[in-house]
Structures are given as C-alpha cells and as structure tokens.
Tab-separated table of C-alpha atoms in Angstrom:
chain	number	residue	atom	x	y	z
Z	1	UNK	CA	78.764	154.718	121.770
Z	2	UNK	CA	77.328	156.594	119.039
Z	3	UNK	CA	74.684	155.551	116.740
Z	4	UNK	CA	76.272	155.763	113.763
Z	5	UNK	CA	79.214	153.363	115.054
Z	6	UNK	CA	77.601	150.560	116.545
Z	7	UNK	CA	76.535	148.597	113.594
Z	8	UNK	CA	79.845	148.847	112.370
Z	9	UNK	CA	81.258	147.308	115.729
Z	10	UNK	CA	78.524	144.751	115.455
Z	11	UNK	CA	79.118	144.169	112.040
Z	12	UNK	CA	83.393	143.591	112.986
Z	13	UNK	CA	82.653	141.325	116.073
Z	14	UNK	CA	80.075	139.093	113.981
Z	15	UNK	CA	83.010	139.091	111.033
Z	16	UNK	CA	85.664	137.652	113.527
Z	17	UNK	CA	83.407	135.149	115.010
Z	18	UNK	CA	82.345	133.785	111.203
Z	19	UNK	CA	85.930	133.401	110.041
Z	20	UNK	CA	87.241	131.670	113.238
Z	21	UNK	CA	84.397	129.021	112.549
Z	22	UNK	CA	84.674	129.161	108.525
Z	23	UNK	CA	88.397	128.974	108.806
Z	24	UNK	CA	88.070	125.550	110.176
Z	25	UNK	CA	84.753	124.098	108.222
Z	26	UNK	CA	86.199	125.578	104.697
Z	27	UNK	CA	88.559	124.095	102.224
Z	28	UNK	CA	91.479	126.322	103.766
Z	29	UNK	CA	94.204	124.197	104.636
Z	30	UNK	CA	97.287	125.379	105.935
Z	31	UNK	CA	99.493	122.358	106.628
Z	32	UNK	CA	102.232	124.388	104.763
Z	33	UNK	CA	102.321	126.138	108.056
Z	34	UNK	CA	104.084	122.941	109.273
Z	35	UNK	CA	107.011	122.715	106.151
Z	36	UNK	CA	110.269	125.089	105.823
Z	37	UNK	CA	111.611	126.669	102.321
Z	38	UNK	CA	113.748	123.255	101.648
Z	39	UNK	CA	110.511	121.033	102.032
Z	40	UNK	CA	111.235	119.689	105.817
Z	41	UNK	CA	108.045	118.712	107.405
Z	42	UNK	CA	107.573	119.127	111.181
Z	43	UNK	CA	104.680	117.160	113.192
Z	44	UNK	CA	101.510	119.166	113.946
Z	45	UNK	CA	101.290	119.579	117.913
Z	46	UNK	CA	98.051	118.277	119.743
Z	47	UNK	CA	96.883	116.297	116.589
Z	48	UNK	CA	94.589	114.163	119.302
Z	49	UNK	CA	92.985	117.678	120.773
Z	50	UNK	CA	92.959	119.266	117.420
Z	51	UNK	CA	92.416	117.251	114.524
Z	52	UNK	CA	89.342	114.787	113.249
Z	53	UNK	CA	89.188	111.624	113.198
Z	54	UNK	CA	89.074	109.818	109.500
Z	55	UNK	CA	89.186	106.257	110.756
Z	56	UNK	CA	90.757	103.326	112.496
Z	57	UNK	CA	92.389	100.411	111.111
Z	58	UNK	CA	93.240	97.112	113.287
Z	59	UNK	CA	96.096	95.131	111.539
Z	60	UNK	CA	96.691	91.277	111.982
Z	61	UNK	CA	100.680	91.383	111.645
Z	62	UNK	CA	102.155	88.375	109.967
Z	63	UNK	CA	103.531	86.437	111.560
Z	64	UNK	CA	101.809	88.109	114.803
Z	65	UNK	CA	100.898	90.988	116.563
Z	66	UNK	CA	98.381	93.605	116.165
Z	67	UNK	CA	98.466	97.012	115.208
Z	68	UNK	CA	96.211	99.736	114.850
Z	69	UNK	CA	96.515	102.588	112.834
Z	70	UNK	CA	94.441	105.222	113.863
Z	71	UNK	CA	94.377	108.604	110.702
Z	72	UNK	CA	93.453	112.082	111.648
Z	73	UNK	CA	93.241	114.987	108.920
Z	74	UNK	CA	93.232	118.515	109.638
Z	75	UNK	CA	90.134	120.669	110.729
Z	76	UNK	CA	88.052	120.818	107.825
Z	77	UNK	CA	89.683	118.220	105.548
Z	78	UNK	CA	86.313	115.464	105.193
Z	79	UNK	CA	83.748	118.272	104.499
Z	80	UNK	CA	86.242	119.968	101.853
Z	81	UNK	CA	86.688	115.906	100.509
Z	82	UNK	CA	82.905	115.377	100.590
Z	83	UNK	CA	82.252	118.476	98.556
Z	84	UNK	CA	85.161	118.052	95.994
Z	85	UNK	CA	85.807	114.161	95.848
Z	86	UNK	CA	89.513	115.221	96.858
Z	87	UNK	CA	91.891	116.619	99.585
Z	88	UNK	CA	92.378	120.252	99.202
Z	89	UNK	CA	95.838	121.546	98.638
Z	90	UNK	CA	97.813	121.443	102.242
Z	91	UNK	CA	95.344	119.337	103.726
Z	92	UNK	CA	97.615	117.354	106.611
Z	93	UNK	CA	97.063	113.787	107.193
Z	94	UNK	CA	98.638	112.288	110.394
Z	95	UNK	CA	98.456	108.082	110.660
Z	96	UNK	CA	99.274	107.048	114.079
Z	97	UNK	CA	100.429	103.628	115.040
Z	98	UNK	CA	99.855	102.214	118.265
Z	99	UNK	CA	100.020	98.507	119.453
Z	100	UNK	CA	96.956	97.294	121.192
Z	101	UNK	CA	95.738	95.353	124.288
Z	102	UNK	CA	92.902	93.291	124.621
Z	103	UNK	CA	90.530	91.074	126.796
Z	104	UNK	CA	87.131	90.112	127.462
Z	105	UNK	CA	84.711	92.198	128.146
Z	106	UNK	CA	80.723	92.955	128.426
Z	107	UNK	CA	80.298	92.225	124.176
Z	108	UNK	CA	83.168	89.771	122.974
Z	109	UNK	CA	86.862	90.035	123.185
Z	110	UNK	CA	87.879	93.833	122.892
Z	111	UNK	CA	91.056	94.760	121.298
Z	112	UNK	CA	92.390	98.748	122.339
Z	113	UNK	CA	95.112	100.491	121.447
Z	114	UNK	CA	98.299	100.948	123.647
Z	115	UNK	CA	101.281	102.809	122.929
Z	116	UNK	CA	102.588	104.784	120.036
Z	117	UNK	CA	105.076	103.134	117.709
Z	118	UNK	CA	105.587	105.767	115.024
Z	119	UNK	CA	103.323	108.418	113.453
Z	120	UNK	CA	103.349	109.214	109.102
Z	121	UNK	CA	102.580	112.422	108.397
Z	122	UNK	CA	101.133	113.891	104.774
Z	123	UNK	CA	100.450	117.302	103.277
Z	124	UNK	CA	98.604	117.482	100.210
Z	125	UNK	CA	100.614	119.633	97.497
Z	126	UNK	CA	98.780	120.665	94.520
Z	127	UNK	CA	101.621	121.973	92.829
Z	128	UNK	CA	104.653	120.413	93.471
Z	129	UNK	CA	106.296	122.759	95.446
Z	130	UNK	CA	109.600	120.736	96.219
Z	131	UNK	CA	110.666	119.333	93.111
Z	132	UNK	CA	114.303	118.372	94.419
Z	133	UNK	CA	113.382	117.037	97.671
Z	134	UNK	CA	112.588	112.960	97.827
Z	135	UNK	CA	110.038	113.303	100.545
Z	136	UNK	CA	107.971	115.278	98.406
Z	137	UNK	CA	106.043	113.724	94.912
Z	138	UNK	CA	102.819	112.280	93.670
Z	139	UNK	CA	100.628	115.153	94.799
Z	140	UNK	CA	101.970	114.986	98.195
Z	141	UNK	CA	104.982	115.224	101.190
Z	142	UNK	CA	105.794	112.420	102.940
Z	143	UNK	CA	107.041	112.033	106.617
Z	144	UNK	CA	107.443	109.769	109.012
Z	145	UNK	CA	108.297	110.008	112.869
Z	146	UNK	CA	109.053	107.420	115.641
Z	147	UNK	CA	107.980	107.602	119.014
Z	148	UNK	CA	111.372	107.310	120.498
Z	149	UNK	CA	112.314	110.647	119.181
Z	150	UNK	CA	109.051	111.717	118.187
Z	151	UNK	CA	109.392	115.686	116.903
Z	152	UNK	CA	112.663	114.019	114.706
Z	153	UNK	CA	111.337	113.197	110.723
Z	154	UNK	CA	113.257	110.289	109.812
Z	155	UNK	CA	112.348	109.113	106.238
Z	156	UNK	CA	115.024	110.126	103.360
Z	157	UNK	CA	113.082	109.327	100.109
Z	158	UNK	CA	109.424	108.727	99.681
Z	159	UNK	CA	109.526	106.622	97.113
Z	160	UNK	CA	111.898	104.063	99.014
Z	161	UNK	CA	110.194	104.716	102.245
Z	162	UNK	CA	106.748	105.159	101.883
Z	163	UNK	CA	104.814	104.469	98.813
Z	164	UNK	CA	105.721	100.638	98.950
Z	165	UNK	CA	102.880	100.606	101.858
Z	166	UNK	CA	100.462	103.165	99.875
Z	167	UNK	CA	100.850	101.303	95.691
Z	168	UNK	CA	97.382	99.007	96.682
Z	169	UNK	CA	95.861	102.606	97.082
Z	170	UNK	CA	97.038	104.749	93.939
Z	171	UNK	CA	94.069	105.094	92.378
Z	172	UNK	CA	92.394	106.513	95.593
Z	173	UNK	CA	95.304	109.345	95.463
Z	174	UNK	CA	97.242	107.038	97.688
Z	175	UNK	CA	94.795	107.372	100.654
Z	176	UNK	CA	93.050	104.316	101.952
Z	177	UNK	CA	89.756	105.942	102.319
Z	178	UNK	CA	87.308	102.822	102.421
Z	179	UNK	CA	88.117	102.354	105.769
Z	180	UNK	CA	87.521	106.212	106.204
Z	181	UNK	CA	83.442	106.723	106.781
Z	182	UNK	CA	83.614	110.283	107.384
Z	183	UNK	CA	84.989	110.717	103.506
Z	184	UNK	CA	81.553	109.320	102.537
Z	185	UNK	CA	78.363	111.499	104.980
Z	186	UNK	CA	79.147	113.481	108.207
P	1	UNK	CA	86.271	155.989	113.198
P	2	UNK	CA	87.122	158.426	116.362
P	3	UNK	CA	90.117	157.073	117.983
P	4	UNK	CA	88.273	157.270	120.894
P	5	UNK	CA	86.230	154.683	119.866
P	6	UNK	CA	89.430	152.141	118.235
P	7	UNK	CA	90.341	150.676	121.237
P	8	UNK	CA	87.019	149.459	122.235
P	9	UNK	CA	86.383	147.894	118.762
P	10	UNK	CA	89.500	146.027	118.723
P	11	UNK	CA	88.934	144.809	121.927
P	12	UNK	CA	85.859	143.177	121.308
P	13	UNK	CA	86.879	141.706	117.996
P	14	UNK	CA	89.791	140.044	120.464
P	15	UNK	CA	87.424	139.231	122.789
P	16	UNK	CA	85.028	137.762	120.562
P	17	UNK	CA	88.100	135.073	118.930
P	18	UNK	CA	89.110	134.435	122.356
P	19	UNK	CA	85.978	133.122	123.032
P	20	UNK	CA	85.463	131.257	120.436
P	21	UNK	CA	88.782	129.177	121.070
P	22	UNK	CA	88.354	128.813	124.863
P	23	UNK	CA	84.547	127.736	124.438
P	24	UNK	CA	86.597	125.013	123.015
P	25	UNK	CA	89.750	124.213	124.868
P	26	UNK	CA	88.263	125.127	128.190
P	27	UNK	CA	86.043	123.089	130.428
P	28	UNK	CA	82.774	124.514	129.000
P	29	UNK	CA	81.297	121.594	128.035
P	30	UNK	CA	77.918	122.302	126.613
P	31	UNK	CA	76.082	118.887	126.342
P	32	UNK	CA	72.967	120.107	127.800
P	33	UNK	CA	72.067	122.231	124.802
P	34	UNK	CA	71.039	118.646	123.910
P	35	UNK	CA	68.346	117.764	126.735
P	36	UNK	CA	64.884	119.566	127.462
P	37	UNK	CA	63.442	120.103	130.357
P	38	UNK	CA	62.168	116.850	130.850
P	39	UNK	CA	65.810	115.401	129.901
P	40	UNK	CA	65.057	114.016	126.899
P	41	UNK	CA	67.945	113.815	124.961
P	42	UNK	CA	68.977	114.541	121.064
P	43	UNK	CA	71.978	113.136	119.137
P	44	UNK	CA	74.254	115.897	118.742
P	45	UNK	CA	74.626	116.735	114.486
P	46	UNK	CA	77.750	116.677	113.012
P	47	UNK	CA	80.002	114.684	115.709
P	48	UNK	CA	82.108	113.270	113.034
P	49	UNK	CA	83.071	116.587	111.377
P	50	UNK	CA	83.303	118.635	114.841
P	51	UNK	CA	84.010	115.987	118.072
P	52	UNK	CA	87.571	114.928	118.658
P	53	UNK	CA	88.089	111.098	118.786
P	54	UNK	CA	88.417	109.471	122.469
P	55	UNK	CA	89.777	105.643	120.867
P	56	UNK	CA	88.431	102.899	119.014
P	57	UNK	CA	87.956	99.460	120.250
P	58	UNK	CA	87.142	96.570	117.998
P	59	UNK	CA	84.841	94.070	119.399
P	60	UNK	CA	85.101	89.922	118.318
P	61	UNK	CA	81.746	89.082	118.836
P	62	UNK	CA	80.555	85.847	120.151
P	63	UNK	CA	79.706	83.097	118.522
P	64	UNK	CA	81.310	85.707	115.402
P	65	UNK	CA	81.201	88.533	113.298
P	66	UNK	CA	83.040	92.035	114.232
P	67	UNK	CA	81.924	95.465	115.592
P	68	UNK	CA	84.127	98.508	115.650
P	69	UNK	CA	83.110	101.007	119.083
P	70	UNK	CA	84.376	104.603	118.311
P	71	UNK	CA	84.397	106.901	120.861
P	72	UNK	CA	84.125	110.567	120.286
P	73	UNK	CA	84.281	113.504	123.137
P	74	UNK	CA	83.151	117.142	122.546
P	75	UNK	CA	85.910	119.564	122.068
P	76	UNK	CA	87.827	120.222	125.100
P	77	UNK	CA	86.840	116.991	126.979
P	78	UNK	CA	89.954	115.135	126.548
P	79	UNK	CA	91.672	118.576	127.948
P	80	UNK	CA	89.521	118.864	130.858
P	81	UNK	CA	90.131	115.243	131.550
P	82	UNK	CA	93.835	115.026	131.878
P	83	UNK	CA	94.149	118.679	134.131
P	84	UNK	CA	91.400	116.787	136.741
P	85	UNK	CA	90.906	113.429	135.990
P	86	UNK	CA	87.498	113.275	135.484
P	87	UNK	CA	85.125	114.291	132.776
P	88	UNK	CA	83.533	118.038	133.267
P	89	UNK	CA	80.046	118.541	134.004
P	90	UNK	CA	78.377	118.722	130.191
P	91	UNK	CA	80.467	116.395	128.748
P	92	UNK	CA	79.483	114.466	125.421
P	93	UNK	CA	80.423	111.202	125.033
P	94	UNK	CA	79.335	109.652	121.136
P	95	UNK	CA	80.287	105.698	121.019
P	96	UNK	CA	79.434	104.873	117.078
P	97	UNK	CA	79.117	101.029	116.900
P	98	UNK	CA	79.756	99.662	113.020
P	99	UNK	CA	80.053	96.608	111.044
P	100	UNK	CA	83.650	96.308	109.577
P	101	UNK	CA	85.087	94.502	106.476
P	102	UNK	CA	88.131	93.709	106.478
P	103	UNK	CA	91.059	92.322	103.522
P	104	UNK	CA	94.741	91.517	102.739
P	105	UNK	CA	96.631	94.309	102.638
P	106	UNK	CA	100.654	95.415	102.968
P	107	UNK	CA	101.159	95.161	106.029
P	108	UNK	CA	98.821	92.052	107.514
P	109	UNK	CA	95.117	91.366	107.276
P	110	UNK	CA	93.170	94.844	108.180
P	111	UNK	CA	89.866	95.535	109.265
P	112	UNK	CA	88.090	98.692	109.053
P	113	UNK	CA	84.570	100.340	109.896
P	114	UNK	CA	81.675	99.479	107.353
P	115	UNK	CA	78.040	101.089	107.785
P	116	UNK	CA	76.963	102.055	111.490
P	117	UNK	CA	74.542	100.122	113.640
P	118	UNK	CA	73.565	102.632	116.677
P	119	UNK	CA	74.882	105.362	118.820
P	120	UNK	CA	75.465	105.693	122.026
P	121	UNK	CA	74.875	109.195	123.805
P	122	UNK	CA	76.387	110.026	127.283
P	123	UNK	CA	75.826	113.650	128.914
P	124	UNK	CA	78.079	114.219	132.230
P	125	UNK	CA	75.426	115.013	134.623
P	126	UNK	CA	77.371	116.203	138.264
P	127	UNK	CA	73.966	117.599	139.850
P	128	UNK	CA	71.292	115.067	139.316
P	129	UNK	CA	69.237	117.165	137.210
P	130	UNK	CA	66.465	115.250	136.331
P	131	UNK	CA	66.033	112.755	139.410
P	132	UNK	CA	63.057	111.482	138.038
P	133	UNK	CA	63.580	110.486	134.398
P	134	UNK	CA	65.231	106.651	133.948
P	135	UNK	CA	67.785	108.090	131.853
P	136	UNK	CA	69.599	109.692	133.874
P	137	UNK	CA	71.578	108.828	137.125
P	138	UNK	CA	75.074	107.577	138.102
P	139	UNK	CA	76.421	110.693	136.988
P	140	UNK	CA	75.246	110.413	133.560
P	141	UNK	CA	72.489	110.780	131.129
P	142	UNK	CA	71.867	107.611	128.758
P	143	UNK	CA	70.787	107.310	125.281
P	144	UNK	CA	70.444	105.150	122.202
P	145	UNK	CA	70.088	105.948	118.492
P	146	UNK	CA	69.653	103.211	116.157
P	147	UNK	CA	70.748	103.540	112.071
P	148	UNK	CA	67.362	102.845	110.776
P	149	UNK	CA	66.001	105.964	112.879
P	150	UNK	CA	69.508	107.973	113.852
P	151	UNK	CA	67.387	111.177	115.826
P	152	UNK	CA	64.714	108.903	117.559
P	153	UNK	CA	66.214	108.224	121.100
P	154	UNK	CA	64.926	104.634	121.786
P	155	UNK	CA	66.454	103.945	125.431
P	156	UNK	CA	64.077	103.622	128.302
P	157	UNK	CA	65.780	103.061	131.370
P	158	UNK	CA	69.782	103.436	132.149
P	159	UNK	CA	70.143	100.485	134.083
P	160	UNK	CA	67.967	98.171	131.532
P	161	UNK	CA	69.333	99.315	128.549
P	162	UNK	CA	73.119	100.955	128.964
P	163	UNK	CA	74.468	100.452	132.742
P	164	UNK	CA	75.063	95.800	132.252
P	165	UNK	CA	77.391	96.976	129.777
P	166	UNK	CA	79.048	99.297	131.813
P	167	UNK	CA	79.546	97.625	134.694
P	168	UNK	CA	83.166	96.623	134.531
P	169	UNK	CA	83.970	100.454	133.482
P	170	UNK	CA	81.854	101.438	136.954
P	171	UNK	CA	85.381	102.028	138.620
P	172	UNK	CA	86.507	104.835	135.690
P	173	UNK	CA	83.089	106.212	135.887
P	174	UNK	CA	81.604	104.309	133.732
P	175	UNK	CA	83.874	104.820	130.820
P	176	UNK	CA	86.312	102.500	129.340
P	177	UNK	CA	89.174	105.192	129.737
P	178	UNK	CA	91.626	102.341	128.964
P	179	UNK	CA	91.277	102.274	125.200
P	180	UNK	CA	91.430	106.314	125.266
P	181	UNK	CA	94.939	106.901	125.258
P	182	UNK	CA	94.174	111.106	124.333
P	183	UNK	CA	93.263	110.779	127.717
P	184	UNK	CA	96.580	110.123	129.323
P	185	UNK	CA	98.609	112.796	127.051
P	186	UNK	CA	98.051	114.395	124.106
C-alpha cells in the first residue's frame, strides 16, 4: 500500500466504525423506518435483542390479576431524552404486556412476568406527518398489537383507543416516565 | 485513488461494520475486560444505556416494603442463550435492586422502580480462572456494588455473600431464567 494512501484508508475504516456507534448513542431516530406513506405502523422485529430498557411497571388489576408492562425505546432514545428533556422526532416506544407468575423465593414473594398479552407501539412525530390518519396526533403515532396475531396493528383511532389510558400523563408528553429511571442518569 | 487500491478500501470499511455488529449479536461476550489479574471485578459503566434487559421481578418483602430486581445481559447474551442454552463464557449479568413507589392509576394500582439500592455483578467464568480468589467459582464471578459507593466492589466471598440467594436457581445455573422470558424467544 502506498504511503500516501494509507491514512486515508485509516482515516475511512475509523469513520465507519464512529458512525455505527454514534448512529445508535445520537439523537437519530429512525422509527419512520417502521411506517408506510398512509401512516400504517408495523412492529419493530427483535425489540427484546435490540432495544433498551426504560422501565417496568407491575399492575394490580381490579378486580384481580396482575400485569406487567414492561417499555423499551429505541437505541439511543434515554441519552437523546436526558440531553433535551424530550423524545427526539421518530424515537419508537414499544410497551409490552405480559401476565406474571409468582412464588416464594430466597427474599419475599417474587412476582415474574409470563406471557405476552398485547404490545403498544409509539413513534414520536415532530411534525405531524399524517394529518388524516386517526392513529396519528398529539406529537405522536399510535399502535397497538395482540399477541394472537402479533405482526397485525389493530387500533382504528387513537383518540378512542389509546389516549383514554395515557390523559393522567399529558403533561409528561403522554409518557409515564416516573416509573422510567433511565430518563433521569444512565 | 488507484483502482487498484478501491477494492481493498471498501473491503475493510465492510469489514470494519461487520464487526462492529457481530461483536454484538455473536457470542463474544467480553465481561472480562472488567476483572484484573487478580479477578477483581468493576461495575461495567453505562449498563442502562448499552445492556439489553433479561426481566424484572418485583420482590414483596417480608415483614413489608417492595424491591424491584432488574436484570440486564450484555449485548448478544440473550442470543447466545437461546442457540445453546446456556450463557457464553464472558457473559455479564447486572441485577439492579430498587425501592419502588407505587399509585392509582388507569388501569389498577401500579408500582414502579424508585432510587437503586445495590448491584449485582455476574461474569460467566467456564475455565476457573482465578481458583484462588472467593469470588469466583461455580461457574461464575460474584460481585456487589452498593448506591452509596456504586464502583467500590464490597463482596468478599461467593458463597457468604451471593450463592444462599442463589440456591434455588442452582439447577438453571444459578440464574433465575424463569422471569427472563427474552430468553425463551425473542
């Protein structure tokens, strides 16, 4: 290899290696990846091997039952949300339901999580891309997925379907991020 | 740039970004970047923003109060897991014990994670590396990092401090793999 050449190969391989790691630990959020021209949202594949964990909620069901509800956000998402005090335009937010076991063990009685009821997916949107589609409003799109069919979205108006569940958390841009540590220090 | 010379650039810049996404997906599991030579053993930084999430138990302690236990695995674990049913050699394991608070909300009574009390650190050890140090044995290294000092490991002997807890997980190898559904399919 000549002389003159190698820094620039260097200089190419170092380049590729920064913005495979900066792609992930920037604000650069490409959940539109997931959503067609009319505003349909498919589910992100491998969200368990791929995305980070925000936090786990365990819900007492009334009148019984348990839940928990387990929220993952796209690579990236927390530090961009530390930095800016908000989600960064097509940041993707995935809530998983599961119901739980439990029983004793070693420290008290442990509760776990069993199988999959349904999944809600979000995608921040700055800029109201989808004006005249109901799953998409208030700064983001809704979806919603059930584990009997689970690739099929199955909500039909956000407003109707989903923001009944998210009003107590409005003025946190309809996240419920005290329960959400990672929001707060890495 | 000779053309000569094109192919070999572009075939390190590939080479380079496939690294960079198998170091992850594969089994290279890295955890002993973490231990010395005399196996000491540092909290890995960062294991909220970078380590996937394993599961979450919630603990009802006894005689009362709550703890949340979540579980995180360093990228690729949960992969490596389900192709061979085990962990690999290197593994991290990161079990972040908290306080939660919990609160009506619309669907039932939910708790969620508050501050952290301590870490615990587990390093997949398949070749008894340090036979002498009492942190390390059963296929494992041990460790314990406590919130009011989070880098001082504070653990002095596995089967003291870590294994009476472990004991009903001894069949799983030592892991509660039950709660860790990622595990079974992703």
């Amino acid at each position: 290899m000549s002389a003159r050449l190698a820094p620039l190969i260097v200089s190419l391989v170092f380049l590729t290696a920064h913005q495979t790691v900066t792609s992930q630990a920037g604000g650069g959020q490409n959940g539109f990846d997931l959503v067609d021209k009319a505003g349909s949202i498919r589910k992100p594949a491998d969200v368990r091997d791929l995305y980070r964990l925000l936090g786990t909620y365990t819900v007492e069901l009334d009148p019984k039952g348990e839940e928990m509800h387990v929220t993952y956000a796209s690579p990236g998402a927390a530090q961009y949300y530390r930095k800016n005090g908000k989600f960064a335009d097509g940041t993707v937010l995935v809530k998983e339901v599961l119901g739980t076991n439990h029983g004793p063990m070693t420290t008290g009685d442990a509760h776990w999580a069993s199988d999959t009821k349904v999944w809600f997916v979000m995608i921040k949107d700055d800029k109201n891309r989808y004006p005249n589609n109901p799953l998409w409003g208030d700064g983001w799109g809704w979806a919603l997925f059930k584990a009997d069919a689970p690739d099929k979205q199955v909500a039909t108006n956000y407003k109707k379907d989903c923001l009944g569940c998210h009003l107590p958390a409005q003025s946190t841009g309809w996240v419920y991020v005290q329960g959400y540590p990672v929001l707060k220090s890495k």
